Coordinates of C-alpha atoms in Angstrom, one line a residue:
M1 CA 0.0 0.0 0.0
S2 CA 1.4 3.4 -1.0
D3 CA 2.2 6.1 1.6
S4 CA -0.6 8.3 0.3
A5 CA -3.1 5.5 0.6
K6 CA -2.0 4.9 4.2
D7 CA -2.3 8.6 5.0
T8 CA -5.7 8.7 3.5
M9 CA -6.7 5.6 5.6
Q10 CA -5.3 7.2 8.8
V11 CA -7.1 10.5 8.1
S12 CA -10.3 8.5 7.5
E13 CA -9.8 6.6 10.8
N14 CA -9.1 9.8 12.7
L15 CA -12.2 11.4 11.2
S16 CA -14.3 8.4 12.1
A17 CA -13.0 8.5 15.7
S18 CA -13.6 12.2 15.9
L19 CA -17.2 11.8 14.6
A20 CA -17.8 8.9 17.0
T21 CA -16.5 11.0 20.0
E22 CA -18.7 13.9 18.9
D23 CA -21.7 11.5 18.6
D24 CA -20.9 10.2 22.1
H25 CA -20.8 13.8 23.5
R26 CA -24.1 14.5 21.8
A27 CA -25.6 11.3 23.1
L28 CA -24.4 12.2 26.6
L29 CA -25.8 15.7 26.4
H30 CA -29.1 14.3 25.1
R31 CA -29.3 11.8 28.0
V32 CA -28.5 14.5 30.6
K33 CA -31.1 16.9 29.0
D34 CA -33.6 14.0 28.8
S35 CA -33.1 13.2 32.5
F36 CA -34.6 16.5 33.5
K37 CA -37.9 15.8 31.8
R38 CA -40.9 15.4 34.1
Q39 CA -41.4 11.8 35.1
D40 CA -44.3 12.4 37.5
L41 CA -46.5 13.5 34.6
E42 CA -46.4 9.9 33.3
T43 CA -47.0 8.6 36.8
S44 CA -50.0 11.0 37.2
K45 CA -51.6 9.5 34.1
E46 CA -51.3 6.0 35.5
I47 CA -52.6 7.2 38.9
D48 CA -55.6 9.0 37.4
S49 CA -56.6 5.7 35.7
E50 CA -56.4 3.8 39.0
V51 CA -58.1 6.1 41.5
D52 CA -61.6 5.8 40.1
G53 CA -64.1 5.3 42.9
M54 CA -61.7 6.5 45.6
T55 CA -62.4 9.4 47.9
E56 CA -60.2 12.5 47.7
Y57 CA -58.6 11.4 51.0
Q58 CA -57.7 8.0 49.5
K59 CA -56.5 9.6 46.2
T60 CA -54.1 11.8 48.1
N61 CA -52.7 8.7 50.0
Y62 CA -52.4 6.8 46.7
R63 CA -50.6 9.7 44.9
L64 CA -48.0 10.0 47.7
A65 CA -47.3 6.3 47.6
K66 CA -46.8 6.2 43.9
Q67 CA -44.3 9.1 43.4
P68 CA -41.4 8.1 40.9
F69 CA -38.4 8.4 43.2
Q70 CA -35.4 6.3 42.6
K71 CA -34.8 3.8 45.3
N72 CA -31.0 4.1 45.6
L73 CA -30.4 4.3 49.3
S74 CA -28.8 1.3 50.9
Q75 CA -28.5 0.1 54.5
R76 CA -25.0 1.7 54.9
H77 CA -26.3 5.1 53.7
L78 CA -29.2 5.1 56.1
T79 CA -27.1 3.8 59.0
M80 CA -24.6 6.7 58.7
I81 CA -27.4 9.3 58.1
A82 CA -29.1 8.1 61.3
I83 CA -26.0 8.1 63.4
G84 CA -24.2 11.2 62.2
G85 CA -26.3 12.8 59.4
T86 CA -27.3 16.1 61.2
L87 CA -24.5 16.5 63.8
G88 CA -23.8 20.2 63.2
T89 CA -23.7 23.6 64.8
G90 CA -26.4 22.6 67.3
L91 CA -23.9 20.2 69.0
F92 CA -20.6 21.8 68.2
I93 CA -21.5 25.5 68.9
G94 CA -25.1 25.8 70.2
I95 CA -24.4 23.5 73.2
G96 CA -22.3 26.4 74.7
Y97 CA -25.5 28.4 75.3
S98 CA -27.0 25.5 77.3
L99 CA -23.7 24.9 79.2
A100 CA -24.1 28.4 80.6
S101 CA -27.0 27.1 82.6
G102 CA -24.7 24.6 84.3
P103 CA -23.5 21.1 83.4
G104 CA -26.1 19.4 85.5
N105 CA -29.0 21.2 83.8
L106 CA -27.3 20.6 80.5
L107 CA -27.1 16.9 81.1
I108 CA -30.7 16.6 82.3
G109 CA -32.0 18.8 79.5
F110 CA -30.3 16.7 76.9
L111 CA -31.3 13.4 78.5
L112 CA -35.0 14.4 78.5
T113 CA -34.8 15.7 74.9
G114 CA -32.8 12.6 73.8
I115 CA -35.4 10.2 75.3
A116 CA -38.2 12.2 73.5
I117 CA -36.5 12.1 70.1
F118 CA -35.7 8.4 70.4
C119 CA -39.4 7.7 71.0
V120 CA -40.3 10.0 68.1
V121 CA -37.9 8.3 65.6
Q122 CA -39.2 4.9 66.6
C123 CA -42.8 6.0 66.0
A124 CA -41.9 7.6 62.7
A125 CA -39.9 4.5 61.6
E126 CA -42.8 2.1 62.2
L127 CA -45.2 4.3 60.1
S128 CA -42.6 4.9 57.4
C129 CA -41.8 1.2 57.0
Q130 CA -45.6 0.5 56.8
Y131 CA -46.3 3.4 54.5
P132 CA -43.2 4.6 52.6
V133 CA -44.8 7.6 51.0
S134 CA -43.5 10.9 49.7
G135 CA -43.1 13.3 52.7
S136 CA -43.0 10.4 55.2
F137 CA -44.0 11.4 58.7
A138 CA -45.2 14.8 57.5
S139 CA -47.7 13.1 55.2
H140 CA -48.6 10.6 57.9
V141 CA -49.9 13.4 60.1
S142 CA -52.5 14.4 57.4
R143 CA -53.4 10.7 57.0
F144 CA -53.9 9.7 60.6
V145 CA -54.7 13.0 62.4
D146 CA -56.2 15.7 60.2
P147 CA -55.2 17.2 56.8
S148 CA -55.1 20.8 58.2
W149 CA -52.9 19.6 61.1
G150 CA -50.7 17.8 58.6
F151 CA -50.4 20.8 56.4
T152 CA -49.3 22.9 59.4
V153 CA -46.7 20.3 60.3
T154 CA -45.4 20.0 56.8
T155 CA -45.1 23.7 56.0
N156 CA -43.3 24.3 59.4
Y157 CA -40.9 21.4 58.8
C158 CA -40.2 22.6 55.3
L159 CA -39.7 26.2 56.5
S160 CA -37.3 25.3 59.3
W161 CA -35.0 23.4 56.8
A162 CA -35.3 26.1 54.1
I163 CA -34.3 28.8 56.6
S164 CA -31.5 26.7 58.1
F165 CA -29.9 26.4 54.6
P166 CA -28.8 30.1 54.3
S167 CA -27.9 30.2 58.0
E168 CA -25.6 27.1 57.7
L169 CA -24.1 28.6 54.5
I170 CA -23.1 31.7 56.6
G171 CA -21.8 29.3 59.2
C172 CA -19.5 27.8 56.6
A173 CA -18.2 31.2 55.7
M174 CA -17.7 32.2 59.3
T175 CA -15.8 29.0 60.0
I176 CA -13.4 29.7 57.2
R177 CA -13.0 33.2 58.7
Y178 CA -11.6 31.6 61.8
W179 CA -8.4 30.9 59.7
N180 CA -8.6 33.7 57.1
S181 CA -10.6 36.9 57.6
S182 CA -9.2 38.8 54.6
V183 CA -11.6 37.2 52.1
N184 CA -15.1 38.6 51.9
P185 CA -17.4 35.9 53.5
A186 CA -19.9 36.4 50.6
V187 CA -17.3 34.7 48.3
W188 CA -17.3 31.6 50.5
V189 CA -21.1 31.6 50.6
A190 CA -21.2 31.6 46.8
I191 CA -18.7 28.7 46.6
F192 CA -20.6 26.5 49.2
Y193 CA -24.0 27.5 47.7
V194 CA -23.0 26.2 44.2
F195 CA -21.3 23.1 45.7
I196 CA -24.3 22.0 47.8
L197 CA -26.8 22.5 45.0
A198 CA -24.6 20.6 42.6
L199 CA -24.5 17.6 45.0
N200 CA -28.3 17.5 45.2
L201 CA -28.7 17.8 41.4
I202 CA -26.6 14.7 41.0
G203 CA -29.5 12.9 42.5
V204 CA -30.3 11.1 45.8
R205 CA -27.1 9.0 45.4
G206 CA -25.0 12.2 45.4
F207 CA -26.7 13.3 48.7
A208 CA -26.3 9.9 50.3
E209 CA -22.7 9.2 49.3
T210 CA -21.7 12.7 50.6
E211 CA -23.5 12.2 53.8
Y212 CA -22.0 8.7 54.3
F213 CA -18.4 10.0 54.2
L214 CA -19.0 13.3 56.0
S215 CA -20.8 11.3 58.8
I216 CA -17.9 8.9 59.1
F217 CA -15.6 11.9 59.5
K218 CA -17.8 13.6 62.1
I219 CA -18.2 10.4 64.1
L220 CA -14.5 9.7 64.2
A221 CA -13.8 13.3 65.1
I222 CA -16.2 13.2 68.1
I223 CA -14.7 9.9 69.3
I224 CA -11.2 11.4 69.0
F225 CA -12.5 14.5 71.0
L226 CA -14.0 12.2 73.7
I227 CA -10.8 10.3 74.0
I228 CA -8.7 13.5 74.3
G229 CA -11.3 14.9 76.7
I230 CA -11.1 11.9 79.0
V231 CA -7.3 12.1 78.9
L232 CA -7.4 15.8 79.9
I233 CA -9.9 15.2 82.6
C234 CA -7.6 12.6 84.1
G235 CA -4.7 15.0 84.0
G236 CA -2.9 13.6 81.0
G237 CA -1.6 15.4 77.9
P238 CA 1.0 18.1 77.4
H239 CA 0.6 21.4 79.4
S240 CA -1.7 19.5 81.7
K241 CA -3.1 21.4 84.7
G242 CA -3.4 18.1 86.6
Y243 CA -6.4 16.0 87.4
I244 CA -9.6 17.8 86.7
G245 CA -12.3 15.2 87.3
A246 CA -15.6 16.7 88.4
K247 CA -13.9 19.9 89.6
Y248 CA -16.1 22.3 87.6
W249 CA -19.3 20.4 88.7
H250 CA -18.5 21.6 92.2
D251 CA -16.9 25.0 91.5
P252 CA -18.6 27.0 90.1
G253 CA -21.2 24.2 90.4
S254 CA -23.6 22.0 88.5
F255 CA -26.7 24.1 88.4
E256 CA -27.1 27.8 87.6
K257 CA -29.8 29.4 89.7
P258 CA -32.8 29.5 89.5
V259 CA -32.5 25.8 88.7
F260 CA -35.8 25.1 87.1
K261 CA -35.7 28.1 84.8
S262 CA -32.1 27.3 83.8
L263 CA -33.2 23.7 83.0
C264 CA -36.0 25.0 80.8
N265 CA -33.4 27.3 79.1
T266 CA -31.4 24.2 77.9
F267 CA -34.5 22.9 76.0
V268 CA -34.0 25.6 73.3
S269 CA -30.5 24.6 72.2
A270 CA -31.2 20.9 73.0
A271 CA -34.1 21.0 70.5
F272 CA -31.8 22.8 68.0
S273 CA -29.1 20.2 68.6
F274 CA -31.4 17.2 68.1
G275 CA -33.3 18.8 65.2
G276 CA -33.1 16.7 62.1
T277 CA -32.6 13.4 63.9
E278 CA -35.8 12.3 62.2
L279 CA -34.3 12.9 58.8
V280 CA -33.4 9.3 58.2
V281 CA -37.1 8.4 58.3
L282 CA -37.8 10.9 55.4
T283 CA -35.7 8.6 53.2
A284 CA -38.2 5.7 53.2
A285 CA -39.6 6.5 49.8
E286 CA -36.1 6.3 48.3
S287 CA -34.7 3.3 50.2
R288 CA -34.0 0.0 48.4
K289 CA -35.6 -1.9 51.4
V290 CA -38.0 -0.3 53.8
E291 CA -36.7 -2.5 56.6
S292 CA -33.4 -0.6 56.3
V293 CA -35.2 2.4 57.8
S294 CA -36.2 0.4 60.8
R295 CA -32.7 -0.8 61.4
A296 CA -31.2 2.7 60.8
A297 CA -33.7 4.2 63.3
K298 CA -32.2 2.0 66.0
G299 CA -28.9 3.8 65.4
T300 CA -30.5 6.9 66.9
F301 CA -30.0 5.3 70.4
W302 CA -26.2 5.2 69.9
R303 CA -26.2 8.7 68.5
I304 CA -28.0 10.1 71.6
L305 CA -25.8 8.0 74.0
I306 CA -22.4 8.6 72.5
F307 CA -22.6 11.9 70.6
Y308 CA -24.8 13.8 72.9
V309 CA -24.8 12.4 76.5
S310 CA -21.2 11.5 76.6
T311 CA -20.1 14.7 74.9
V312 CA -22.2 16.7 77.4
V313 CA -20.5 15.0 80.3
V314 CA -17.0 15.5 79.0
I315 CA -17.7 19.2 78.0
G316 CA -19.1 19.8 81.5
C317 CA -15.9 18.5 83.1
L318 CA -13.6 20.6 80.8
V319 CA -15.3 24.0 80.7
P320 CA -16.8 25.8 83.7
Y321 CA -20.3 27.1 83.0
N322 CA -19.3 30.7 83.9
D323 CA -16.6 30.9 81.2
P324 CA -17.3 34.3 79.5
R325 CA -16.5 32.8 76.1
L326 CA -19.7 30.7 76.3
L327 CA -21.9 33.8 76.1
G328 CA -21.5 33.8 72.3
G329 CA -22.9 30.3 72.1
S330 CA -26.4 31.6 71.2
S331 CA -25.0 32.5 67.8
S332 CA -24.6 29.7 65.2
E333 CA -21.7 31.6 63.6
D334 CA -19.5 32.3 66.7
I335 CA -16.9 29.5 66.3
S336 CA -14.9 30.7 69.2
A337 CA -17.9 30.1 71.5
S338 CA -17.8 26.4 70.7
P339 CA -17.2 24.5 74.0
F340 CA -15.1 22.0 71.9
V341 CA -12.8 24.8 70.9
I342 CA -12.7 26.3 74.4
A343 CA -12.0 23.0 76.1
L344 CA -9.0 22.2 73.8
S345 CA -7.7 25.8 73.6
N346 CA -7.2 25.7 77.4
T347 CA -4.3 23.2 77.0
G348 CA -1.6 25.5 75.5
K349 CA 0.1 24.9 72.1
F350 CA -1.3 21.3 71.9
G351 CA -4.8 22.7 72.4
T352 CA -4.3 25.3 69.7
R353 CA -3.3 22.7 67.2
V354 CA -6.3 20.5 68.1
S355 CA -8.6 23.5 68.1
N356 CA -7.7 24.0 64.5
F357 CA -8.7 20.4 63.9
M358 CA -12.0 20.9 65.7
N359 CA -12.7 23.9 63.6
A360 CA -12.2 21.8 60.5
V361 CA -14.6 19.3 62.0
I362 CA -17.2 22.1 62.5
L363 CA -16.8 23.1 58.8
I364 CA -17.4 19.5 57.7
A365 CA -20.4 19.3 60.0
V366 CA -21.9 22.5 58.8
L367 CA -21.5 21.4 55.1
S368 CA -23.2 18.2 56.0
V369 CA -26.2 20.0 57.5
C370 CA -26.4 22.3 54.4
N371 CA -26.6 19.1 52.3
S372 CA -29.4 17.8 54.6
C373 CA -31.3 21.1 54.4
V374 CA -31.6 20.9 50.6
Y375 CA -32.6 17.2 50.7
A376 CA -35.2 17.5 53.4
A377 CA -36.9 20.7 52.3
S378 CA -37.0 19.7 48.7
R379 CA -38.7 16.4 49.5
V380 CA -41.3 18.0 51.7
V381 CA -42.1 20.7 49.0
Q382 CA -42.5 17.8 46.5
S383 CA -44.9 16.0 48.8
L384 CA -47.0 19.2 49.1
G385 CA -47.2 19.4 45.3
A386 CA -48.0 15.7 44.9
S387 CA -50.8 15.9 47.4
R388 CA -52.2 19.0 45.7
E389 CA -51.7 21.1 48.8
L390 CA -49.5 23.3 46.6
P391 CA -49.9 23.7 42.8
S392 CA -49.0 20.4 41.1
I393 CA -45.9 22.0 39.5
F394 CA -44.2 21.7 42.9
G395 CA -44.6 18.0 42.7
Y396 CA -42.2 17.9 39.7
V397 CA -40.0 14.8 39.8
D398 CA -37.6 14.2 36.8
R399 CA -36.6 10.9 35.3
K400 CA -33.6 10.7 37.7
G401 CA -36.0 11.0 40.7
R402 CA -35.0 14.6 41.5
P403 CA -37.7 16.9 42.9
L404 CA -36.5 19.9 40.8
M405 CA -39.0 22.4 41.9
G406 CA -38.4 21.5 45.5
I407 CA -34.6 22.1 45.0
L408 CA -35.4 25.4 43.3
V409 CA -37.5 26.6 46.2
V410 CA -34.7 25.8 48.6
A411 CA -32.1 27.4 46.3
I412 CA -34.2 30.6 46.4
F413 CA -34.2 30.6 50.2
G414 CA -30.4 29.9 50.1
L415 CA -29.9 33.3 48.4
L416 CA -30.6 34.8 51.9
A417 CA -27.1 33.7 52.8
F418 CA -25.7 36.7 50.9
L419 CA -27.1 38.8 53.7
V420 CA -23.7 37.9 55.3
A421 CA -22.5 41.2 53.7
S422 CA -25.2 43.2 55.6
K423 CA -24.9 44.6 59.1
K424 CA -28.5 43.6 59.8
E425 CA -27.9 39.9 59.0
D426 CA -28.2 38.8 62.7
Q427 CA -31.5 40.6 63.2
V428 CA -32.9 39.2 59.9
F429 CA -32.1 35.6 60.8
D430 CA -33.3 36.0 64.4
W431 CA -36.8 36.8 63.1
L432 CA -36.6 34.2 60.3
F433 CA -35.9 31.5 62.8
A434 CA -38.7 32.9 65.0
L435 CA -41.1 31.8 62.3
C436 CA -40.4 28.1 63.1
S437 CA -38.9 28.6 66.6
I438 CA -40.9 26.0 68.5
S439 CA -41.9 23.9 65.5
S440 CA -39.4 21.0 66.2
M441 CA -41.1 20.1 69.4
F442 CA -44.5 20.5 67.8
I443 CA -43.5 18.2 64.9
W444 CA -42.2 15.6 67.4
F445 CA -45.5 15.7 69.2
S446 CA -47.4 15.4 66.0
I447 CA -45.4 12.4 64.9
C448 CA -46.2 10.6 68.1
L449 CA -49.8 11.6 67.9
S450 CA -50.1 10.2 64.3
Y451 CA -48.5 7.0 65.5
L452 CA -51.0 6.7 68.4
R453 CA -53.9 7.4 66.0
Y454 CA -52.6 4.7 63.7
R455 CA -52.5 2.1 66.4
Y456 CA -55.9 3.2 67.7
A457 CA -57.4 2.9 64.2
L458 CA -56.0 -0.7 63.9
K459 CA -57.8 -1.6 67.1
K460 CA -61.1 0.2 66.3
Q461 CA -61.2 -1.5 62.8
G462 CA -60.6 -4.9 64.3
R463 CA -57.2 -5.3 62.7
S464 CA -54.3 -7.2 64.3
N465 CA -50.9 -5.7 65.2
D466 CA -49.4 -8.7 63.3
E467 CA -50.1 -6.6 60.2
I468 CA -47.3 -4.2 61.2
A469 CA -44.2 -5.0 59.2
Y470 CA -41.6 -3.5 61.5
K471 CA -42.7 -2.6 65.0
S472 CA -41.3 0.2 67.1
M473 CA -38.7 -1.0 69.7
L474 CA -40.7 0.8 72.4
G475 CA -44.2 -0.1 71.2
I476 CA -47.3 2.0 71.9
W477 CA -45.9 3.2 75.2
G478 CA -43.0 4.9 73.4
G479 CA -45.6 6.9 71.5
Y480 CA -47.2 8.1 74.8
L481 CA -43.9 8.9 76.4
G482 CA -42.7 10.8 73.3
A483 CA -45.9 12.8 73.1
L484 CA -45.7 13.6 76.8
L485 CA -42.1 14.7 76.8
S486 CA -42.6 16.8 73.6
L487 CA -45.4 18.6 75.3
L488 CA -43.3 19.2 78.4
L489 CA -40.5 20.6 76.3
I490 CA -43.0 22.9 74.6
I491 CA -44.3 24.1 78.0
G492 CA -40.7 24.6 79.3
E493 CA -39.7 26.7 76.3
I494 CA -42.9 28.8 76.5
Y495 CA -42.2 29.4 80.2
V496 CA -38.6 30.5 79.7
S497 CA -39.7 32.7 76.9
L498 CA -42.3 34.4 79.1
F499 CA -39.9 34.7 82.0
P500 CA -36.4 34.8 80.4
L501 CA -33.4 33.8 82.5
G502 CA -31.5 36.8 83.8
G503 CA -34.0 39.3 82.4
S504 CA -37.5 40.6 82.7
P505 CA -40.5 39.6 80.6
N506 CA -40.6 41.3 77.2
A507 CA -42.4 40.9 74.0
E508 CA -39.4 40.7 71.7
D509 CA -37.8 37.7 73.5
F510 CA -41.1 35.9 73.7
F511 CA -41.9 36.2 70.0
K512 CA -38.3 35.3 69.0
N513 CA -38.9 31.9 70.8
C514 CA -42.6 31.4 70.2
L515 CA -43.7 33.4 67.1
S516 CA -44.4 30.1 65.4
I517 CA -47.3 29.3 67.7
P518 CA -49.7 32.1 66.4
I519 CA -48.4 31.4 62.9
M520 CA -49.3 27.7 63.2
I521 CA -52.7 28.6 64.5
V522 CA -53.3 30.9 61.5
V523 CA -52.0 28.3 59.0
Y524 CA -54.2 25.6 60.6
F525 CA -57.4 27.6 60.4
G526 CA -56.5 29.1 57.1
H527 CA -56.1 25.7 55.6
K528 CA -59.5 24.6 56.9
L529 CA -61.1 27.8 55.5
V530 CA -59.5 27.3 52.0
T531 CA -60.3 23.6 51.8
K532 CA -63.7 24.0 53.6
N533 CA -62.7 21.0 55.7
W534 CA -64.6 21.6 58.9
T535 CA -64.4 18.0 60.2
P536 CA -63.6 17.3 63.9
V537 CA -60.2 17.9 65.3
V538 CA -59.1 14.4 64.2
I539 CA -60.2 12.0 61.5
P540 CA -62.6 9.4 63.1
A541 CA -60.6 6.2 63.7
Q542 CA -63.1 4.1 61.7
Q543 CA -62.5 6.3 58.6
I544 CA -58.7 6.2 58.7
D545 CA -57.3 4.6 55.5
L546 CA -55.1 1.6 56.6
D547 CA -54.6 0.0 53.2
T548 CA -53.5 2.5 50.6
G549 CA -49.7 2.6 50.0
L550 CA -48.7 -0.4 52.1
S551 CA -45.0 -1.5 51.7
F552 CA -46.2 -5.0 51.1
N553 CA -49.0 -6.6 48.9
D554 CA -49.6 -9.8 50.8
V555 CA -50.1 -9.7 54.6
E556 CA -49.7 -13.5 55.0
L557 CA -46.5 -13.5 52.9
M558 CA -45.1 -10.6 54.9
K559 CA -45.8 -12.5 58.2
H560 CA -44.1 -15.6 56.8
E561 CA -41.0 -13.6 55.8
L562 CA -40.8 -12.0 59.2
Q563 CA -41.1 -15.4 60.9
L564 CA -38.2 -16.7 58.7
E565 CA -36.1 -13.7 59.6
R566 CA -36.7 -14.1 63.3
A567 CA -35.9 -17.8 63.2
K568 CA -32.7 -17.0 61.3
I569 CA -31.6 -14.5 64.0
A570 CA -32.6 -16.9 66.8
N571 CA -30.2 -19.5 65.5
K572 CA -27.3 -17.0 65.6
P573 CA -24.9 -16.6 68.6
I574 CA -26.0 -14.4 71.5
Y575 CA -23.7 -11.5 70.6
Y576 CA -25.2 -11.3 67.1
R577 CA -28.8 -11.3 68.6
I578 CA -27.8 -8.5 70.9
Y579 CA -26.3 -6.6 68.0
R580 CA -29.4 -7.0 65.8
F581 CA -31.6 -5.9 68.7
W582 CA -29.8 -2.6 69.0
C583 CA -28.6 -2.1 65.4

């Protein structure tokens, strides 16, 4: 073959390869573009053909159960989200505000809140495994209690996450400022804003994988802190001041006076710290196996015991409650007010190096919470659209299972983070958070109430508890205890808002802590007025829909599978049986 023929052949091959590459690029762009097309429209057509003869109440339950999410979340994702998913500024910084009430009050406040949230998560997990619908526990309140009550819960839950997103973005920028204050914080806000939205646009897998690795990092960091803290308490480490033990529990003391009011004062930051613990249950509609949610919910126990109770004890031993640096702990942006940083900075050069490490941990934690904010708020917005509580466009789910309109709504809220450049930023966020100030405890109470209503409906309709796929570890008594403790936490926060610690009663402090109460009342009655739903306070137990959207099709088959699973576990060694009970 002549050289010219070879050259011609080579050019032809290169041209073919170039055209093939170009075709691949076009095909990729086409697939990416096509993935954003609306999948739920196709689902809606199928649903409309299947809901004939159903009441509007049943139609809503059916729509929520048939949303086209992709089930990409595995057991490892859910386990890490449950244990470390929302460990953020509430624990690392906000805990300082509660410590100022005394380590004894701090421990009791966190124990009470921890028991309440464990009950809540168990209740929510049972319902979500039984009915893995869009919106999860927020939708369950509408189903088992009352649609107007459910709408109030859902909007408050969505608003709390949406407002937290810009606040946490500002927290990221302020954390960076700990090391470098020369760069305008708005620059860091812009970088983190784009990064978090990009993660969520990848799809649920992007959110889950990010949370998985960030949670591992946070868990290891807290364990390292606990080990270092115990060494310092025992008098070890460089620049040691000797054995500390429970010194600060005796001097300046365990309880700031007045004791009861100081205890109630810890509920505010305890609720903020535990807020988002129920997030793992929200993933039920996107989990490969719904039983994974039940197992992951058990991890909440370890999260409370290790990452909250143990940390509170160690912090109380290392930092006296009258340390003036704790006064900034009410601000989610004041990194220097973190008891973690204070505890380690008290140990000289060693402490300074470790404090830098803890600051990096705080940055990772805040990024993780930002990620959770977008995920949670976007799913709740989607459930409101799917149930027609908002215009149906808000129920937009694309072919990759992304709730695009929900993400857009949260992205718009995220723009508030650029208020970091304003001198009025603190005041703006104080009042934004006031809109959903007490909503966490109200949501916890509502979850327990919907669980109790579900169990009551089973009894009134003559159905057996054997129909429940995955029962709560605490049973129905956990629902009663969770509801009671949530009510007590609400009463305690109202009390301390009316009669603030170290100050006189004033309207501004009250509404900053309790503005959400009148707003929730307005939303509740406004929804009833618009929907003309003047039914009793709760749906009659005989009318509650117990069949639509079940996670299984055959009750007897489900019972048989559970029996086989129990028999399999029963044949394992005792250490494995103990492990499966708690994990």
